[in-house]
Short mmCIF file of C-alpha atoms in Angstrom, two decimals:
data_model
loop_
_atom_site.label_atom_id
_atom_site.label_comp_id
_atom_site.label_asym_id
_atom_site.label_seq_id
_atom_site.Cartn_x
_atom_site.Cartn_y
_atom_site.Cartn_z
CA MET A 1 97.00 95.94 116.89
CA TYR A 2 95.85 92.38 116.28
CA ARG A 3 98.22 92.11 113.25
CA PHE A 4 101.02 93.27 115.68
CA PHE A 5 100.32 90.25 117.89
CA LYS A 6 100.13 88.10 114.73
CA SER A 7 103.59 89.15 113.54
CA LYS A 8 105.04 88.41 117.03
CA PHE A 9 103.49 84.92 116.84
CA TYR A 10 105.18 84.29 113.49
CA LEU A 11 108.48 85.55 114.87
CA ALA A 12 108.31 83.22 117.91
CA LEU A 13 107.41 80.24 115.64
CA PHE A 14 110.34 81.02 113.39
CA LEU A 15 112.78 81.25 116.39
CA LEU A 16 111.62 77.69 117.58
CA ILE A 17 112.06 76.25 114.21
CA PHE A 18 115.55 77.97 113.91
CA VAL A 19 116.78 76.72 117.24
CA PHE A 20 115.57 73.24 116.46
CA ALA A 21 117.36 73.23 113.07
CA VAL A 22 120.54 74.50 114.62
CA GLY A 23 120.53 71.83 117.25
CA VAL A 24 119.89 68.97 114.71
CA LEU A 25 122.54 70.24 112.36
CA GLY A 26 125.06 70.94 115.27
CA PHE A 27 124.79 67.50 116.77
CA ARG A 28 124.92 65.90 113.26
CA MET A 29 128.11 67.83 112.36
CA ILE A 30 129.94 67.98 115.67
CA SER A 31 129.30 64.53 117.10
CA GLU A 32 128.60 62.77 113.75
CA MET A 33 125.33 61.33 115.05
CA SER A 34 122.58 59.93 112.91
CA TRP A 35 119.66 62.16 111.90
CA ILE A 36 117.39 60.35 114.44
CA ASP A 37 119.91 60.71 117.27
CA ALA A 38 120.47 64.34 116.35
CA VAL A 39 116.84 65.02 116.49
CA TYR A 40 116.43 63.11 119.81
CA MET A 41 119.34 65.03 121.44
CA THR A 42 118.02 68.28 120.20
CA VAL A 43 114.58 67.61 121.65
CA ILE A 44 115.84 66.50 125.16
CA THR A 45 118.29 69.45 125.19
CA VAL A 46 115.97 72.29 124.18
CA THR A 47 113.13 70.94 126.52
CA THR A 48 115.72 70.37 129.38
CA VAL A 49 114.15 67.05 130.33
CA GLY A 50 117.47 65.78 131.59
CA TYR A 51 117.90 62.37 129.82
CA GLY A 52 121.36 60.91 129.16
CA GLU A 53 123.58 61.50 126.15
CA VAL A 54 122.99 59.21 123.17
CA GLU A 55 126.63 59.17 122.57
CA PRO A 56 129.58 60.63 124.63
CA LEU A 57 130.08 64.30 123.72
CA GLY A 58 133.56 65.82 123.34
CA GLU A 59 134.53 69.27 124.70
CA ILE A 60 133.18 71.05 121.54
CA GLY A 61 129.88 69.05 121.76
CA ARG A 62 129.40 70.01 125.40
CA ILE A 63 130.04 73.61 124.73
CA PHE A 64 127.55 73.55 121.93
CA THR A 65 125.00 71.83 124.12
CA VAL A 66 125.47 74.53 126.82
CA PHE A 67 124.80 77.26 124.44
CA LEU A 68 121.93 75.46 122.84
CA ILE A 69 120.21 75.07 126.39
CA ILE A 70 120.78 78.71 127.18
CA ILE A 71 119.43 79.95 123.82
CA SER A 72 116.44 77.53 123.89
CA VAL A 73 115.43 78.59 127.35
CA PHE A 74 115.05 82.24 126.27
CA VAL A 75 113.43 81.22 123.05
CA PHE A 76 110.92 78.93 124.71
CA ALA A 77 110.04 81.49 127.37
CA TYR A 78 109.52 84.10 124.63
CA ALA A 79 107.43 81.82 122.48
CA ILE A 80 105.25 80.71 125.29
CA SER A 81 104.46 84.27 126.28
CA VAL A 82 103.77 85.35 122.75
CA ILE A 83 101.60 82.28 121.86
CA THR A 84 99.59 82.78 125.11
CA GLU A 85 99.12 86.49 124.45
CA TYR A 86 98.33 85.73 120.79
CA ILE A 87 95.47 83.36 121.83
CA LEU A 88 94.10 85.68 124.46
CA SER A 89 94.30 88.74 122.21
CA ARG A 90 92.05 87.12 119.56
CA SER A 91 89.01 87.37 121.85
CA THR A 92 90.19 90.25 124.08
CA LEU A 93 91.06 92.63 121.27
CA ARG A 94 87.92 91.72 119.46
CA ASN A 95 85.77 92.64 122.50
CA ILE A 96 87.72 96.01 122.92
CA ILE A 97 87.27 96.97 119.36
CA GLN A 98 83.58 95.93 119.25
CA ARG A 99 82.84 98.00 122.44
CA LYS A 100 84.67 100.97 121.06
CA THR A 101 82.72 100.71 117.70
CA LEU A 102 79.41 100.40 119.56
CA LYS A 103 80.20 103.48 121.65
CA LYS A 104 81.02 105.40 118.51
CA ILE A 105 77.73 104.21 116.81
CA ARG A 106 75.74 105.33 119.89
CA ARG A 107 76.88 108.96 119.18
CA MET A 108 75.79 108.76 115.48
CA GLU A 109 72.76 110.50 114.18
CA ASN A 110 71.33 110.51 110.65
CA HIS A 111 73.90 107.98 109.56
CA ILE A 112 73.57 105.27 106.99
CA ILE A 113 73.61 101.41 107.61
CA ILE A 114 75.04 99.25 104.93
CA CYS A 115 74.19 95.48 105.21
CA GLY A 116 76.84 93.38 103.55
CA PHE A 117 80.34 94.37 102.62
CA GLY A 118 80.71 92.67 99.29
CA ARG A 119 81.30 94.46 95.97
CA ASN A 120 78.12 96.60 96.06
CA GLY A 121 78.62 97.38 99.71
CA ARG A 122 82.18 98.50 99.35
CA GLU A 123 81.29 100.73 96.47
CA ALA A 124 78.52 102.37 98.48
CA SER A 125 80.82 102.86 101.38
CA GLU A 126 83.46 104.50 99.19
CA LYS A 127 80.89 106.85 97.76
CA LEU A 128 79.48 107.78 101.12
CA GLY A 129 83.10 108.34 102.54
CA ALA A 130 83.83 110.62 99.59
CA HIS A 131 80.82 112.76 100.62
CA ASP A 132 81.72 112.78 104.38
CA GLN A 133 78.66 110.71 105.16
CA GLU A 134 78.74 108.59 108.40
CA PHE A 135 78.01 104.93 107.95
CA VAL A 136 78.05 101.58 109.73
CA ILE A 137 78.67 98.25 108.11
CA ILE A 138 76.88 95.04 109.11
CA GLU A 139 78.78 92.00 108.20
CA LYS A 140 78.63 88.45 109.49
CA ASP A 141 81.83 87.09 107.85
CA ARG A 142 84.68 87.51 110.46
CA ASP A 143 87.36 87.11 107.78
CA VAL A 144 86.04 90.19 105.93
CA ILE A 145 85.84 92.21 109.18
CA GLU A 146 89.51 91.29 110.09
CA ARG A 147 90.72 92.22 106.57
CA TYR A 148 89.63 95.89 107.17
CA GLU A 149 90.29 96.06 110.98
CA ASN A 150 93.09 98.69 110.62
CA SER A 151 90.73 101.01 108.60
CA ASP A 152 88.32 103.53 110.26
CA ILE A 153 85.23 101.63 108.98
CA PRO A 154 82.88 100.85 111.90
CA PHE A 155 81.81 97.19 111.61
CA VAL A 156 78.95 95.39 113.53
CA GLU A 157 79.38 91.64 113.30
CA GLY A 158 76.22 89.72 112.90
CA ASN A 159 73.09 88.84 110.75
CA ALA A 160 71.50 92.00 109.44
CA SER A 161 68.07 90.44 109.51
CA GLU A 162 68.11 90.16 113.30
CA ASP A 163 66.54 92.99 115.28
CA GLU A 164 69.41 93.08 117.94
CA VAL A 165 72.07 93.51 115.32
CA LEU A 166 70.15 96.36 113.57
CA GLU A 167 69.74 98.07 116.95
CA LYS A 168 73.49 97.81 117.56
CA ALA A 169 74.03 99.60 114.28
CA GLY A 170 71.86 102.41 115.54
CA ILE A 171 68.82 101.96 113.38
CA HIS A 172 66.61 104.01 115.60
CA GLN A 173 68.72 107.17 114.81
CA ALA A 174 69.72 106.23 111.23
CA LYS A 175 68.34 108.02 108.17
CA CYS A 176 69.03 105.32 105.56
CA LEU A 177 69.66 101.62 105.26
CA ILE A 178 71.23 100.04 102.27
CA THR A 179 71.02 96.32 102.04
CA ALA A 180 73.44 94.87 99.57
CA LEU A 181 73.44 91.07 100.41
CA PRO A 182 73.92 88.70 97.58
CA SER A 183 70.63 86.88 98.33
CA ASP A 184 67.26 88.37 97.49
CA ALA A 185 65.69 86.46 100.32
CA ASP A 186 68.15 87.84 102.86
CA ASN A 187 67.50 91.29 101.57
CA LEU A 188 63.87 90.89 101.95
CA PHE A 189 64.17 89.72 105.60
CA VAL A 190 66.41 92.69 106.26
CA VAL A 191 63.88 95.14 104.68
CA LEU A 192 60.98 93.58 106.76
CA SER A 193 62.97 93.89 110.00
CA ALA A 194 64.24 97.37 109.29
CA ARG A 195 60.83 98.74 108.29
CA GLN A 196 59.18 97.28 111.40
CA ILE A 197 61.84 98.93 113.70
CA ASN A 198 61.91 102.30 111.94
CA ASN A 199 59.05 103.19 109.66
CA LYS A 200 60.59 106.60 108.74
CA LEU A 201 63.84 105.04 107.51
CA LEU A 202 64.79 105.38 103.81
CA ILE A 203 65.50 101.93 102.76
CA ILE A 204 67.42 100.95 99.52
CA SER A 205 67.75 97.33 98.50
CA ARG A 206 69.72 95.33 95.99
CA ALA A 207 67.88 92.74 93.84
CA SER A 208 69.20 89.96 91.50
CA GLN A 209 65.86 88.69 90.22
CA GLU A 210 63.10 90.89 88.68
CA SER A 211 60.52 88.78 90.50
CA SER A 212 62.01 90.06 93.81
CA TYR A 213 61.48 93.71 92.77
CA LYS A 214 57.76 93.85 93.76
CA LYS A 215 58.21 91.74 96.88
CA LEU A 216 60.93 94.08 98.27
CA LYS A 217 58.82 97.16 97.52
CA LEU A 218 55.79 95.59 99.24
CA ALA A 219 58.15 94.67 102.14
CA GLY A 220 58.97 98.43 102.67
CA ALA A 221 61.89 99.23 100.37
CA ASP A 222 61.73 102.80 99.08
CA ASN A 223 64.10 101.90 96.18
CA VAL A 224 65.15 98.66 94.66
CA ILE A 225 68.33 98.64 92.53
CA MET A 226 69.17 95.80 90.09
CA PRO A 227 72.85 96.06 89.41
CA ASP A 228 72.94 93.46 86.66
CA LYS A 229 70.02 95.24 84.74
CA ILE A 230 71.72 98.61 85.13
CA GLY A 231 75.01 97.23 83.85
CA GLY A 232 73.24 95.63 80.78
CA GLU A 233 71.44 98.81 79.91
CA HIS A 234 74.52 100.91 80.18
CA MET A 235 76.42 98.68 77.92
CA ALA A 236 73.63 98.69 75.43
CA SER A 237 73.52 102.53 75.66
CA LEU A 238 77.10 102.78 74.84
CA VAL A 239 76.11 101.14 71.38
CA VAL A 240 73.01 103.22 70.72
CA VAL A 241 74.09 106.57 72.06
CA PRO A 242 77.82 106.39 72.88
CA ASP A 243 78.59 110.11 73.03
CA LEU A 244 75.70 110.88 75.24
CA VAL A 245 76.61 108.21 77.70
CA GLU A 246 80.21 109.21 77.83
CA PHE A 247 79.19 112.68 78.56
CA ILE A 248 76.92 111.61 81.43
CA ASP A 249 79.73 109.38 82.68
CA ASN A 250 81.88 112.46 82.82
CA LEU A 251 79.33 114.16 85.17
CA SER A 252 81.18 113.27 88.31
CA ILE A 253 79.42 112.94 91.72
CA SER A 254 82.39 111.16 93.30
CA GLY A 255 83.39 113.61 96.04
CA LYS A 256 83.75 116.90 97.47
CA ASN A 257 86.37 118.36 95.14
CA THR A 258 85.42 116.59 91.89
CA THR A 259 81.65 117.27 91.76
CA ASN A 260 79.87 118.31 88.78
CA VAL A 261 76.20 117.65 89.94
CA GLU A 262 74.84 118.72 93.30
CA GLU A 263 71.49 118.51 95.00
CA ILE A 264 70.60 121.54 97.18
CA LYS A 265 67.70 122.16 99.60
CA ILE A 266 65.94 125.54 98.94
CA GLU A 267 66.28 126.54 102.51
CA ASP A 268 70.12 126.39 102.10
CA VAL A 269 70.29 129.00 99.38
CA THR A 270 67.56 131.54 100.55
CA THR A 271 66.45 132.93 103.76
CA SER A 272 63.45 134.67 102.45
CA ASP A 273 59.93 133.72 103.83
CA GLU A 274 58.39 134.37 100.49
CA GLU A 275 58.75 131.97 97.56
CA ILE A 276 61.45 133.35 95.14
CA THR A 277 61.83 132.34 91.44
CA LEU A 278 64.80 130.75 89.81
CA LYS A 279 65.47 134.17 88.02
CA GLU A 280 65.61 136.00 91.36
CA LEU A 281 67.85 133.28 92.91
CA ASP A 282 70.23 133.75 89.81
CA LEU A 283 72.70 131.05 90.75
CA ARG A 284 74.24 131.25 87.22
CA ARG A 285 75.42 134.80 87.70
CA GLU A 286 76.51 134.24 91.37
CA THR A 287 78.35 130.95 90.97
CA GLY A 288 78.36 129.89 87.30
CA CYS A 289 76.25 126.74 88.09
CA THR A 290 73.14 126.07 86.05
CA VAL A 291 69.83 124.65 87.45
CA ILE A 292 68.96 121.61 85.41
CA GLY A 293 66.34 120.05 87.72
CA TYR A 294 63.74 120.86 90.43
CA LYS A 295 62.24 118.48 93.03
CA THR A 296 58.83 119.61 94.37
CA PRO A 297 57.96 119.06 98.02
CA GLU A 298 55.59 116.17 96.73
CA GLY A 299 58.53 114.40 95.19
CA GLU A 300 57.90 115.21 91.50
CA TYR A 301 60.76 116.16 89.25
CA ILE A 302 60.83 119.02 86.75
CA ILE A 303 63.59 118.83 84.15
CA ASN A 304 65.16 122.11 82.93
CA PRO A 305 62.75 124.32 84.90
CA GLU A 306 61.67 127.71 83.66
CA ALA A 307 63.21 130.86 85.18
CA THR A 308 59.71 131.93 86.40
CA LEU A 309 59.40 128.73 88.55
CA ARG A 310 58.78 129.63 92.13
CA LEU A 311 60.76 127.72 94.71
CA ALA A 312 58.65 126.27 97.37
CA LYS A 313 59.77 125.35 100.93
CA ASN A 314 61.01 121.78 101.38
CA SER A 315 61.91 121.49 97.72
CA LYS A 316 65.21 120.88 96.13
CA ILE A 317 67.17 122.05 93.05
CA ILE A 318 69.75 119.99 91.06
CA VAL A 319 72.61 122.13 89.78
CA LEU A 320 75.38 121.46 87.14
CA GLY A 321 78.75 123.05 86.95
CA ARG A 322 82.41 122.51 86.78
CA PRO A 323 84.09 121.42 90.10
CA GLU A 324 85.35 124.90 90.86
CA GLN A 325 81.88 126.40 90.26
CA VAL A 326 80.26 123.79 92.47
CA GLU A 327 82.93 124.54 95.12
CA LEU A 328 82.16 128.23 94.83
CA LEU A 329 78.49 127.52 95.33
CA LYS A 330 79.25 125.53 98.48
CA GLN A 331 81.49 128.29 99.88
CA LYS A 332 78.91 131.02 99.16
CA TYR A 333 76.08 129.26 100.91
CA ASP A 334 78.21 127.32 103.33
CA LEU A 335 76.90 123.98 102.27
#
């Protein structure tokens, strides 16, 4: 909507310039005035101030002046209304959109908060959106927010290290916070503030320097990601084990209909009160998916678990399959 007002503003500006240009050229050609006299006559005509003519006008000149006055009155009236509306709309629309966003956030539960909408923040939001995860963006750069104002992304404008801004983003009912700010110091302040407000929150932080890793962990971050380090290791792996890396890259977790790897809670695939084994679950026969990993309730991972492994409550299994097999798994267990 704001862009609509912006387009009307540019239209009004164009009409003003057009009328002024027509007036100058008209007086210059019809009455053979000098450029300065033509500009002067155009200004006093379109503004209807009522000064006398610089040079006597003939019949054609007077007819042209009459039409110029009529057109300029309508153009000026339109321009003034649009410019006034445009100036007021900048603050009014911003407040309306912000109130609507905050109302939407208050209804959210178990959503994700992303601090910073740079490269890492955008990639995180795209991945979460592909998995239908609700999220809120905290961004202090007004230009960035206006760039995405026509999208459905909920933005909270402000500094993510401030408690008030985090509360506006719904930190009390959120399940996870991702801080992807470019400065490690800013990320550290965000982690400290978020952990103080919600000690059950899963916090994932970005880090640029290795020296910041321990500090962010001590501040309360559950996971610290170093994009530069991951990128360097990935490139080196393409030299050492290129086929293996390409295979892993082809294991997609990008969205609902292109997934090859899925993490599933045990409670979602069995209603039995007793602990069953992987063999009894038999996902391979039921859906074609293969169990490649198991996460215990204590958080330990078992790679390629045995068929005799008993599946405890509050544990998870990691399955691998083609997209259609994973989709069948989701349909069968209503995931």
